[in-house]
Amino acid sequence: MSVTAIATATSAAIGSFRTRRSTNGVSRFKMSIRSSFVSMAAAPMLTKLQQDCATPLPVLRNVASSMSDDIRAGLAVDGGSDLKMILSYVDSLPTGDEKGLFYALDLGGTNFRVLRVELGGKDKRVIAIESDQVSIPQELMSATSEELFDFIASALANFANKGGNFPGKKGEIGFTFSFPVKQTSIDSGILIKWTKGFAVSGTAGKDVVACLNEAMDRKGIDMRVSALVNDTVATLAGARYWDDDVMVAVILGTGTNACYVERMDCIPKLQGEFSPSGRTIVNLEWGAFSKGLPLTVFDRDMDAASINPGEQIFEKTISGMYLGEIARRALLHMAEEGSLFGKSVPEKLSMPFVLGTPDLSTMQQDGTEDLHTVGSVLYNVAGVESDLSSRKIVLEVCDTIVKRAARLAGAGIVGILQKIEEDTEDAIFGKRTVVAMDGGLYERYPQYRRYLKEAVAELLGPETSQNIVIEHSKDGSGIGAALLAATNSKYGRNL
């Protein structure tokens, strides 16, 4: 809804208020005046936000082109661009022949999962999956390395004790570790830095597999990590297990990242170290991308107040951890400078991250005439009293932030596809190509999904976009990690 439409709706509401009287006979005229003042004062602020967040086609094309350029620069030499372009050491993907019982540990954000997957080969594929999800206590996100990994190992031990015997051999784990790692082999990698709000001490510069193995030894767990993978790499492997056309995987959840299948002869920094397949999965760590992004004062203020100012700008613009906070900052500004919610500003609205991205999604699904759900969320989460006029503006703020995020994510996807297409003509755009998507933001936010797909279609055009399938790969990263553990099993695939 446009600002003009909101003002019109408010005027109509004012007219109706003037004909009514309260039960005690006091005119509602004052209420109508306040609604009018709120709308008039906040309207230019909303317009400014919409202008600053605008993502017309030229902006999207520039982002896609810049993403392609950064991919090439990062493949040429380490440190060549904002994108790390980390080699995954996954040179062969699951074939369907894998058999046996394998575990996966998926550490990707504020929650982690442990999974047990039974594989039955080509005929039976995935026979059974069991899983548990564990929330990481807030204090452990800034604790020591030993404290965090001991907590993870304990949860893994509790889960493993429920079943799954490994007579004469160690249990094998695919470890999905969704933070920037300098991979040194399929089963080792050095942590570059924590992201997604983690600030664990004593891990940066260390092998995260060794950290987990040592914690498992301390807890008496007879298991080993046979594959260390990023969540996007695991998602790609899990999706490719079922569909050979999968070339790209993207995670859009608490944080965000992307990876894709690359020809080894297109990676200059490899210096001729090719595997028999001639292809490998490359992890972009695209959250660090920063070129051509339309940013607001609220983005810059949030970044300045973060634990990693100046870093992970793409992630802070498009991922689930941050969208609610950007909206909160915009609403707080409107409340303070435009009296959006009346003369007083609720104290809770001043609390960083009090408004979450799931709250934005809940409000945007409100189909009631009086936007009752929007009012309930504002009151319950931020202590805000609101009328219909202010609720409509809140929805416009939510939509503006989410639309920008999703369209920029779509432009990033097109940037990856364009890079692959430039090196292998018609390998992408001339046939069916699948982009596997996972993450709670993509899965649970309908408007985000729609805006992302619309941006991809706009950039590629109607004919080419028909060949690009954007497909949800639910729980792909967990299953994919177990599959890569099987592919790289030291006991062979047939257990």
PDB file of N, CA and C in Angstrom, residues 213-308:
ATOM      1  N   ASN A 213      36.230 -33.623  18.019  1.00  0.00           N
ATOM      2  CA  ASN A 213      36.777 -34.940  18.359  1.00  0.00           C
ATOM      3  C   ASN A 213      37.293 -34.980  19.799  1.00  0.00           C
ATOM      4  N   GLU A 214      37.960 -33.908  20.216  1.00  0.00           N
ATOM      5  CA  GLU A 214      38.478 -33.838  21.588  1.00  0.00           C
ATOM      6  C   GLU A 214      37.329 -33.817  22.598  1.00  0.00           C
ATOM      7  N   ALA A 215      36.260 -33.082  22.269  1.00  0.00           N
ATOM      8  CA  ALA A 215      35.094 -33.039  23.159  1.00  0.00           C
ATOM      9  C   ALA A 215      34.434 -34.418  23.233  1.00  0.00           C
ATOM     10  N   MET A 216      34.362 -35.130  22.103  1.00  0.00           N
ATOM     11  CA  MET A 216      33.776 -36.474  22.116  1.00  0.00           C
ATOM     12  C   MET A 216      34.637 -37.426  22.936  1.00  0.00           C
ATOM     13  N   ASP A 217      35.954 -37.284  22.852  1.00  0.00           N
ATOM     14  CA  ASP A 217      36.851 -38.104  23.677  1.00  0.00           C
ATOM     15  C   ASP A 217      36.607 -37.838  25.154  1.00  0.00           C
ATOM     16  N   ARG A 218      36.438 -36.561  25.495  1.00  0.00           N
ATOM     17  CA  ARG A 218      36.195 -36.208  26.898  1.00  0.00           C
ATOM     18  C   ARG A 218      34.889 -36.815  27.409  1.00  0.00           C
ATOM     19  N   LYS A 219      33.917 -36.974  26.502  1.00  0.00           N
ATOM     20  CA  LYS A 219      32.616 -37.513  26.885  1.00  0.00           C
ATOM     21  C   LYS A 219      32.517 -39.021  26.666  1.00  0.00           C
ATOM     22  N   GLY A 220      33.608 -39.630  26.173  1.00  0.00           N
ATOM     23  CA  GLY A 220      33.623 -41.084  25.966  1.00  0.00           C
ATOM     24  C   GLY A 220      32.769 -41.558  24.811  1.00  0.00           C
ATOM     25  N   ILE A 221      32.667 -40.749  23.756  1.00  0.00           N
ATOM     26  CA  ILE A 221      31.853 -41.096  22.581  1.00  0.00           C
ATOM     27  C   ILE A 221      32.750 -41.720  21.512  1.00  0.00           C
ATOM     28  N   ASP A 222      32.409 -42.945  21.078  1.00  0.00           N
ATOM     29  CA  ASP A 222      33.237 -43.672  20.116  1.00  0.00           C
ATOM     30  C   ASP A 222      32.804 -43.332  18.680  1.00  0.00           C
ATOM     31  N   MET A 223      33.103 -42.111  18.262  1.00  0.00           N
ATOM     32  CA  MET A 223      32.740 -41.651  16.923  1.00  0.00           C
ATOM     33  C   MET A 223      33.877 -40.826  16.338  1.00  0.00           C
ATOM     34  N   ARG A 224      33.835 -40.653  15.020  1.00  0.00           N
ATOM     35  CA  ARG A 224      34.806 -39.805  14.335  1.00  0.00           C
ATOM     36  C   ARG A 224      34.087 -38.988  13.276  1.00  0.00           C
ATOM     37  N   VAL A 225      34.619 -37.805  12.974  1.00  0.00           N
ATOM     38  CA  VAL A 225      34.096 -36.989  11.887  1.00  0.00           C
ATOM     39  C   VAL A 225      34.765 -37.427  10.591  1.00  0.00           C
ATOM     40  N   SER A 226      33.973 -37.884   9.636  1.00  0.00           N
ATOM     41  CA  SER A 226      34.543 -38.304   8.352  1.00  0.00           C
ATOM     42  C   SER A 226      34.319 -37.279   7.252  1.00  0.00           C
ATOM     43  N   ALA A 227      33.483 -36.282   7.517  1.00  0.00           N
ATOM     44  CA  ALA A 227      33.283 -35.210   6.528  1.00  0.00           C
ATOM     45  C   ALA A 227      32.896 -33.927   7.256  1.00  0.00           C
ATOM     46  N   LEU A 228      33.653 -32.873   6.993  1.00  0.00           N
ATOM     47  CA  LEU A 228      33.330 -31.534   7.493  1.00  0.00           C
ATOM     48  C   LEU A 228      32.782 -30.733   6.333  1.00  0.00           C
ATOM     49  N   VAL A 229      31.574 -30.230   6.477  1.00  0.00           N
ATOM     50  CA  VAL A 229      30.949 -29.502   5.377  1.00  0.00           C
ATOM     51  C   VAL A 229      30.199 -28.286   5.896  1.00  0.00           C
ATOM     52  N   ASN A 230      30.059 -27.310   5.044  1.00  0.00           N
ATOM     53  CA  ASN A 230      29.212 -26.154   5.314  1.00  0.00           C
ATOM     54  C   ASN A 230      27.755 -26.550   5.069  1.00  0.00           C
ATOM     55  N   ASP A 231      26.815 -25.836   5.690  1.00  0.00           N
ATOM     56  CA  ASP A 231      25.407 -26.203   5.515  1.00  0.00           C
ATOM     57  C   ASP A 231      24.951 -26.101   4.070  1.00  0.00           C
ATOM     58  N   THR A 232      25.477 -25.141   3.345  1.00  0.00           N
ATOM     59  CA  THR A 232      25.076 -25.026   1.940  1.00  0.00           C
ATOM     60  C   THR A 232      25.637 -26.179   1.122  1.00  0.00           C
ATOM     61  N   VAL A 233      26.866 -26.586   1.413  1.00  0.00           N
ATOM     62  CA  VAL A 233      27.473 -27.728   0.718  1.00  0.00           C
ATOM     63  C   VAL A 233      26.672 -28.994   1.015  1.00  0.00           C
ATOM     64  N   ALA A 234      26.296 -29.188   2.282  1.00  0.00           N
ATOM     65  CA  ALA A 234      25.499 -30.356   2.655  1.00  0.00           C
ATOM     66  C   ALA A 234      24.119 -30.312   2.003  1.00  0.00           C
ATOM     67  N   THR A 235      23.524 -29.119   1.924  1.00  0.00           N
ATOM     68  CA  THR A 235      22.225 -28.982   1.263  1.00  0.00           C
ATOM     69  C   THR A 235      22.323 -29.353  -0.206  1.00  0.00           C
ATOM     70  N   LEU A 236      23.395 -28.894  -0.857  1.00  0.00           N
ATOM     71  CA  LEU A 236      23.584 -29.238  -2.264  1.00  0.00           C
ATOM     72  C   LEU A 236      23.736 -30.752  -2.426  1.00  0.00           C
ATOM     73  N   ALA A 237      24.534 -31.380  -1.557  1.00  0.00           N
ATOM     74  CA  ALA A 237      24.736 -32.832  -1.639  1.00  0.00           C
ATOM     75  C   ALA A 237      23.433 -33.579  -1.405  1.00  0.00           C
ATOM     76  N   GLY A 238      22.658 -33.134  -0.400  1.00  0.00           N
ATOM     77  CA  GLY A 238      21.395 -33.795  -0.117  1.00  0.00           C
ATOM     78  C   GLY A 238      20.402 -33.664  -1.252  1.00  0.00           C
ATOM     79  N   ALA A 239      20.342 -32.488  -1.860  1.00  0.00           N
ATOM     80  CA  ALA A 239      19.415 -32.260  -2.976  1.00  0.00           C
ATOM     81  C   ALA A 239      19.877 -32.998  -4.227  1.00  0.00           C
ATOM     82  N   ARG A 240      21.188 -33.017  -4.475  1.00  0.00           N
ATOM     83  CA  ARG A 240      21.748 -33.683  -5.658  1.00  0.00           C
ATOM     84  C   ARG A 240      21.532 -35.201  -5.596  1.00  0.00           C
ATOM     85  N   TYR A 241      21.434 -35.747  -4.399  1.00  0.00           N
ATOM     86  CA  TYR A 241      21.171 -37.179  -4.196  1.00  0.00           C
ATOM     87  C   TYR A 241      19.875 -37.596  -4.886  1.00  0.00           C
ATOM     88  N   TRP A 242      18.910 -36.657  -4.905  1.00  0.00           N
ATOM     89  CA  TRP A 242      17.601 -36.951  -5.502  1.00  0.00           C
ATOM     90  C   TRP A 242      17.435 -36.356  -6.900  1.00  0.00           C
ATOM     91  N   ASP A 243      18.241 -35.347  -7.244  1.00  0.00           N
ATOM     92  CA  ASP A 243      18.030 -34.624  -8.502  1.00  0.00           C
ATOM     93  C   ASP A 243      19.380 -34.200  -9.080  1.00  0.00           C
ATOM     94  N   ASP A 244      19.761 -34.791 -10.206  1.00  0.00           N
ATOM     95  CA  ASP A 244      21.067 -34.524 -10.825  1.00  0.00           C
ATOM     96  C   ASP A 244      21.185 -33.110 -11.396  1.00  0.00           C
ATOM     97  N   ASP A 245      20.076 -32.389 -11.506  1.00  0.00           N
ATOM     98  CA  ASP A 245      20.111 -31.045 -12.084  1.00  0.00           C
ATOM     99  C   ASP A 245      20.447 -29.952 -11.069  1.00  0.00           C
ATOM    100  N   VAL A 246      20.624 -30.324  -9.804  1.00  0.00           N
ATOM    101  CA  VAL A 246      20.959 -29.325  -8.771  1.00  0.00           C
ATOM    102  C   VAL A 246      22.387 -28.834  -8.993  1.00  0.00           C
ATOM    103  N   MET A 247      22.548 -27.512  -9.137  1.00  0.00           N
ATOM    104  CA  MET A 247      23.865 -26.906  -9.354  1.00  0.00           C
ATOM    105  C   MET A 247      24.232 -25.875  -8.287  1.00  0.00           C
ATOM    106  N   VAL A 248      23.225 -25.340  -7.597  1.00  0.00           N
ATOM    107  CA  VAL A 248      23.437 -24.271  -6.620  1.00  0.00           C
ATOM    108  C   VAL A 248      22.613 -24.587  -5.378  1.00  0.00           C
ATOM    109  N   ALA A 249      23.140 -24.226  -4.215  1.00  0.00           N
ATOM    110  CA  ALA A 249      22.364 -24.330  -2.977  1.00  0.00           C
ATOM    111  C   ALA A 249      22.484 -23.019  -2.213  1.00  0.00           C
ATOM    112  N   VAL A 250      21.391 -22.604  -1.610  1.00  0.00           N
ATOM    113  CA  VAL A 250      21.348 -21.349  -0.853  1.00  0.00           C
ATOM    114  C   VAL A 250      20.638 -21.589   0.471  1.00  0.00           C
ATOM    115  N   ILE A 251      21.232 -21.090   1.540  1.00  0.00           N
ATOM    116  CA  ILE A 251      20.598 -21.125   2.860  1.00  0.00           C
ATOM    117  C   ILE A 251      20.109 -19.721   3.188  1.00  0.00           C
ATOM    118  N   LEU A 252      18.851 -19.620   3.564  1.00  0.00           N
ATOM    119  CA  LEU A 252      18.273 -18.360   4.030  1.00  0.00           C
ATOM    120  C   LEU A 252      17.536 -18.644   5.328  1.00  0.00           C
ATOM    121  N   GLY A 253      18.236 -18.449   6.434  1.00  0.00           N
ATOM    122  CA  GLY A 253      17.668 -18.705   7.749  1.00  0.00           C
ATOM    123  C   GLY A 253      18.131 -17.625   8.703  1.00  0.00           C
ATOM    124  N   THR A 254      18.635 -18.033   9.868  1.00  0.00           N
ATOM    125  CA  THR A 254      19.223 -17.070  10.802  1.00  0.00           C
ATOM    126  C   THR A 254      20.329 -16.294  10.110  1.00  0.00           C
ATOM    127  N   GLY A 255      21.191 -17.024   9.428  1.00  0.00           N
ATOM    128  CA  GLY A 255      22.221 -16.429   8.579  1.00  0.00           C
ATOM    129  C   GLY A 255      21.963 -16.819   7.136  1.00  0.00           C
ATOM    130  N   THR A 256      22.943 -16.603   6.269  1.00  0.00           N
ATOM    131  CA  THR A 256      22.752 -16.948   4.863  1.00  0.00           C
ATOM    132  C   THR A 256      24.082 -17.274   4.203  1.00  0.00           C
ATOM    133  N   ASN A 257      24.014 -18.135   3.198  1.00  0.00           N
ATOM    134  CA  ASN A 257      25.211 -18.484   2.431  1.00  0.00           C
ATOM    135  C   ASN A 257      24.781 -19.166   1.143  1.00  0.00           C
ATOM    136  N   ALA A 258      25.750 -19.384   0.248  1.00  0.00           N
ATOM    137  CA  ALA A 258      25.477 -20.054  -1.014  1.00  0.00           C
ATOM    138  C   ALA A 258      26.708 -20.836  -1.454  1.00  0.00           C
ATOM    139  N   CYS A 259      26.476 -21.884  -2.241  1.00  0.00           N
ATOM    140  CA  CYS A 259      27.568 -22.640  -2.849  1.00  0.00           C
ATOM    141  C   CYS A 259      27.099 -23.155  -4.203  1.00  0.00           C
ATOM    142  N   TYR A 260      28.033 -23.650  -5.007  1.00  0.00           N
ATOM    143  CA  TYR A 260      27.658 -24.165  -6.317  1.00  0.00           C
ATOM    144  C   TYR A 260      28.723 -25.143  -6.808  1.00  0.00           C
ATOM    145  N   VAL A 261      28.381 -25.896  -7.847  1.00  0.00           N
ATOM    146  CA  VAL A 261      29.308 -26.850  -8.460  1.00  0.00           C
ATOM    147  C   VAL A 261      30.133 -26.106  -9.509  1.00  0.00           C
ATOM    148  N   GLU A 262      31.458 -26.144  -9.355  1.00  0.00           N
ATOM    149  CA  GLU A 262      32.358 -25.407 -10.235  1.00  0.00           C
ATOM    150  C   GLU A 262      33.335 -26.360 -10.924  1.00  0.00           C
ATOM    151  N   ARG A 263      33.677 -26.035 -12.161  1.00  0.00           N
ATOM    152  CA  ARG A 263      34.737 -26.754 -12.868  1.00  0.00           C
ATOM    153  C   ARG A 263      36.082 -26.390 -12.256  1.00  0.00           C
ATOM    154  N   MET A 264      36.919 -27.374 -12.020  1.00  0.00           N
ATOM    155  CA  MET A 264      38.212 -27.110 -11.395  1.00  0.00           C
ATOM    156  C   MET A 264      39.134 -26.281 -12.286  1.00  0.00           C
ATOM    157  N   ASP A 265      38.969 -26.391 -13.591  1.00  0.00           N
ATOM    158  CA  ASP A 265      39.823 -25.598 -14.478  1.00  0.00           C
ATOM    159  C   ASP A 265      39.400 -24.133 -14.514  1.00  0.00           C
ATOM    160  N   CYS A 266      38.303 -23.798 -13.784  1.00  0.00           N
ATOM    161  CA  CYS A 266      37.877 -22.407 -13.660  1.00  0.00           C
ATOM    162  C   CYS A 266      38.272 -21.816 -12.309  1.00  0.00           C
ATOM    163  N   ILE A 267      39.142 -22.529 -11.588  1.00  0.00           N
ATOM    164  CA  ILE A 267      39.603 -22.067 -10.276  1.00  0.00           C
ATOM    165  C   ILE A 267      41.116 -21.874 -10.337  1.00  0.00           C
ATOM    166  N   PRO A 268      41.575 -20.694 -10.764  1.00  0.00           N
ATOM    167  CA  PRO A 268      43.023 -20.460 -10.913  1.00  0.00           C
ATOM    168  C   PRO A 268      43.826 -20.726  -9.648  1.00  0.00           C
ATOM    169  N   LYS A 269      43.266 -20.436  -8.466  1.00  0.00           N
ATOM    170  CA  LYS A 269      44.047 -20.607  -7.240  1.00  0.00           C
ATOM    171  C   LYS A 269      44.281 -22.079  -6.885  1.00  0.00           C
ATOM    172  N   LEU A 270      43.616 -23.002  -7.589  1.00  0.00           N
ATOM    173  CA  LEU A 270      43.887 -24.428  -7.400  1.00  0.00           C
ATOM    174  C   LEU A 270      45.250 -24.832  -7.956  1.00  0.00           C
ATOM    175  N   GLN A 271      45.717 -24.121  -8.957  1.00  0.00           N
ATOM    176  CA  GLN A 271      47.022 -24.370  -9.583  1.00  0.00           C
ATOM    177  C   GLN A 271      47.181 -25.815 -10.048  1.00  0.00           C
ATOM    178  N   GLY A 272      46.151 -26.295 -10.741  1.00  0.00           N
ATOM    179  CA  GLY A 272      46.246 -27.605 -11.398  1.00  0.00           C
ATOM    180  C   GLY A 272      45.970 -28.803 -10.528  1.00  0.00           C
ATOM    181  N   GLU A 273      45.550 -28.593  -9.266  1.00  0.00           N
ATOM    182  CA  GLU A 273      45.263 -29.719  -8.377  1.00  0.00           C
ATOM    183  C   GLU A 273      43.839 -30.227  -8.636  1.00  0.00           C
ATOM    184  N   PHE A 274      43.688 -31.047  -9.680  1.00  0.00           N
ATOM    185  CA  PHE A 274      42.359 -31.484 -10.087  1.00  0.00           C
ATOM    186  C   PHE A 274      42.051 -32.886  -9.560  1.00  0.00           C
ATOM    187  N   SER A 275      40.772 -33.108  -9.215  1.00  0.00           N
ATOM    188  CA  SER A 275      40.318 -34.449  -8.841  1.00  0.00           C
ATOM    189  C   SER A 275      39.853 -35.175 -10.098  1.00  0.00           C
ATOM    190  N   PRO A 276      39.662 -36.485 -10.020  1.00  0.00           N
ATOM    191  CA  PRO A 276      39.212 -37.236 -11.203  1.00  0.00           C
ATOM    192  C   PRO A 276      37.910 -36.712 -11.806  1.00  0.00           C
ATOM    193  N   SER A 277      37.009 -36.204 -10.961  1.00  0.00           N
ATOM    194  CA  SER A 277      35.720 -35.728 -11.469  1.00  0.00           C
ATOM    195  C   SER A 277      35.859 -34.418 -12.241  1.00  0.00           C
ATOM    196  N   GLY A 278      36.908 -33.654 -11.943  1.00  0.00           N
ATOM    197  CA  GLY A 278      37.108 -32.367 -12.598  1.00  0.00           C
ATOM    198  C   GLY A 278      36.188 -31.275 -12.093  1.00  0.00           C
ATOM    199  N   ARG A 279      35.404 -31.564 -11.049  1.00  0.00           N
ATOM    200  CA  ARG A 279      34.488 -30.578 -10.477  1.00  0.00           C
ATOM    201  C   ARG A 279      34.573 -30.610  -8.959  1.00  0.00           C
ATOM    202  N   THR A 280      34.179 -29.536  -8.343  1.00  0.00           N
ATOM    203  CA  THR A 280      34.126 -29.477  -6.887  1.00  0.00           C
ATOM    204  C   THR A 280      33.066 -28.471  -6.469  1.00  0.00           C
ATOM    205  N   ILE A 281      32.671 -28.545  -5.223  1.00  0.00           N
ATOM    206  CA  ILE A 281      31.723 -27.569  -4.683  1.00  0.00           C
ATOM    207  C   ILE A 281      32.508 -26.437  -4.046  1.00  0.00           C
ATOM    208  N   VAL A 282      32.143 -25.206  -4.397  1.00  0.00           N
ATOM    209  CA  VAL A 282      32.793 -24.024  -3.837  1.00  0.00           C
ATOM    210  C   VAL A 282      31.800 -23.281  -2.947  1.00  0.00           C
ATOM    211  N   ASN A 283      32.254 -22.962  -1.749  1.00  0.00           N
ATOM    212  CA  ASN A 283      31.455 -22.254  -0.749  1.00  0.00           C
ATOM    213  C   ASN A 283      31.774 -20.759  -0.830  1.00  0.00           C
ATOM    214  N   LEU A 284      30.781 -19.950  -1.197  1.00  0.00           N
ATOM    215  CA  LEU A 284      31.022 -18.519  -1.401  1.00  0.00           C
ATOM    216  C   LEU A 284      31.278 -17.750  -0.111  1.00  0.00           C
ATOM    217  N   GLU A 285      30.590 -18.123   0.979  1.00  0.00           N
ATOM    218  CA  GLU A 285      30.487 -17.267   2.164  1.00  0.00           C
ATOM    219  C   GLU A 285      29.986 -15.881   1.725  1.00  0.00           C
ATOM    220  N   TRP A 286      28.831 -15.901   1.045  1.00  0.00           N
ATOM    221  CA  TRP A 286      28.337 -14.686   0.390  1.00  0.00           C
ATOM    222  C   TRP A 286      27.783 -13.645   1.356  1.00  0.00           C
ATOM    223  N   GLY A 287      27.690 -13.985   2.636  1.00  0.00           N
ATOM    224  CA  GLY A 287      27.255 -12.988   3.604  1.00  0.00           C
ATOM    225  C   GLY A 287      28.174 -11.784   3.672  1.00  0.00           C
ATOM    226  N   ALA A 288      29.440 -11.964   3.225  1.00  0.00           N
ATOM    227  CA  ALA A 288      30.425 -10.872   3.261  1.00  0.00           C
ATOM    228  C   ALA A 288      30.328  -9.940   2.053  1.00  0.00           C
ATOM    229  N   PHE A 289      29.495 -10.295   1.068  1.00  0.00           N
ATOM    230  CA  PHE A 289      29.333  -9.455  -0.123  1.00  0.00           C
ATOM    231  C   PHE A 289      28.802  -8.077   0.277  1.00  0.00           C
ATOM    232  N   SER A 290      29.229  -7.022  -0.436  1.00  0.00           N
ATOM    233  CA  SER A 290      28.816  -5.676  -0.002  1.00  0.00           C
ATOM    234  C   SER A 290      28.606  -4.671  -1.131  1.00  0.00           C
ATOM    235  N   LYS A 291      28.816  -5.062  -2.382  1.00  0.00           N
ATOM    236  CA  LYS A 291      28.808  -4.081  -3.479  1.00  0.00           C
ATOM    237  C   LYS A 291      27.396  -3.759  -3.974  1.00  0.00           C
ATOM    238  N   GLY A 292      27.104  -2.452  -4.121  1.00  0.00           N
ATOM    239  CA  GLY A 292      25.879  -2.001  -4.774  1.00  0.00           C
ATOM    240  C   GLY A 292      24.606  -2.187  -3.981  1.00  0.00           C
ATOM    241  N   LEU A 293      24.708  -2.430  -2.679  1.00  0.00           N
ATOM    242  CA  LEU A 293      23.518  -2.690  -1.876  1.00  0.00           C
ATOM    243  C   LEU A 293      22.860  -1.381  -1.429  1.00  0.00           C
ATOM    244  N   PRO A 294      21.547  -1.249  -1.605  1.00  0.00           N
ATOM    245  CA  PRO A 294      20.838  -0.043  -1.152  1.00  0.00           C
ATOM    246  C   PRO A 294      20.638  -0.098   0.353  1.00  0.00           C
ATOM    247  N   LEU A 295      21.386   0.707   1.095  1.00  0.00           N
ATOM    248  CA  LEU A 295      21.356   0.678   2.551  1.00  0.00           C
ATOM    249  C   LEU A 295      20.715   1.937   3.130  1.00  0.00           C
ATOM    250  N   THR A 296      20.142   1.804   4.306  1.00  0.00           N
ATOM    251  CA  THR A 296      19.498   2.912   4.997  1.00  0.00           C
ATOM    252  C   THR A 296      20.310   3.301   6.230  1.00  0.00           C
ATOM    253  N   VAL A 297      19.920   4.389   6.854  1.00  0.00           N
ATOM    254  CA  VAL A 297      20.565   4.806   8.099  1.00  0.00           C
ATOM    255  C   VAL A 297      20.365   3.750   9.177  1.00  0.00           C
ATOM    256  N   PHE A 298      19.256   3.014   9.087  1.00  0.00           N
ATOM    257  CA  PHE A 298      18.973   1.982  10.089  1.00  0.00           C
ATOM    258  C   PHE A 298      19.923   0.794   9.920  1.00  0.00           C
ATOM    259  N   ASP A 299      20.246   0.454   8.669  1.00  0.00           N
ATOM    260  CA  ASP A 299      21.235  -0.601   8.415  1.00  0.00           C
ATOM    261  C   ASP A 299      22.601  -0.198   8.967  1.00  0.00           C
ATOM    262  N   ARG A 300      22.972   1.043   8.703  1.00  0.00           N
ATOM    263  CA  ARG A 300      24.301   1.510   9.127  1.00  0.00           C
ATOM    264  C   ARG A 300      24.398   1.592  10.646  1.00  0.00           C
ATOM    265  N   ASP A 301      23.344   2.042  11.290  1.00  0.00           N
ATOM    266  CA  ASP A 301      23.353   2.119  12.752  1.00  0.00           C
ATOM    267  C   ASP A 301      23.393   0.717  13.365  1.00  0.00           C
ATOM    268  N   MET A 302      22.615  -0.207  12.811  1.00  0.00           N
ATOM    269  CA  MET A 302      22.627  -1.580  13.309  1.00  0.00           C
ATOM    270  C   MET A 302      24.006  -2.207  13.137  1.00  0.00           C
ATOM    271  N   ASP A 303      24.610  -1.983  11.967  1.00  0.00           N
ATOM    272  CA  ASP A 303      25.950  -2.516  11.707  1.00  0.00           C
ATOM    273  C   ASP A 303      26.965  -1.946  12.694  1.00  0.00           C
ATOM    274  N   ALA A 304      26.893  -0.643  12.944  1.00  0.00           N
ATOM    275  CA  ALA A 304      27.842   0.004  13.860  1.00  0.00           C
ATOM    276  C   ALA A 304      27.720  -0.548  15.275  1.00  0.00           C
ATOM    277  N   ALA A 305      26.511  -0.970  15.653  1.00  0.00           N
ATOM    278  CA  ALA A 305      26.283  -1.486  17.004  1.00  0.00           C
ATOM    279  C   ALA A 305      26.525  -2.990  17.113  1.00  0.00           C
ATOM    280  N   SER A 306      26.839  -3.638  15.989  1.00  0.00           N
ATOM    281  CA  SER A 306      26.995  -5.095  15.980  1.00  0.00           C
ATOM    282  C   SER A 306      28.361  -5.513  16.518  1.00  0.00           C
ATOM    283  N   ILE A 307      28.537  -6.819  16.710  1.00  0.00           N
ATOM    284  CA  ILE A 307      29.821  -7.327  17.199  1.00  0.00           C
ATOM    285  C   ILE A 307      30.862  -7.384  16.086  1.00  0.00           C
ATOM    286  N   ASN A 308      30.428  -7.193  14.842  1.00  0.00           N
ATOM    287  CA  ASN A 308      31.360  -7.225  13.699  1.00  0.00           C
ATOM    288  C   ASN A 308      31.072  -6.079  12.728  1.00  0.00           C
TER     289      ASN A 308
END
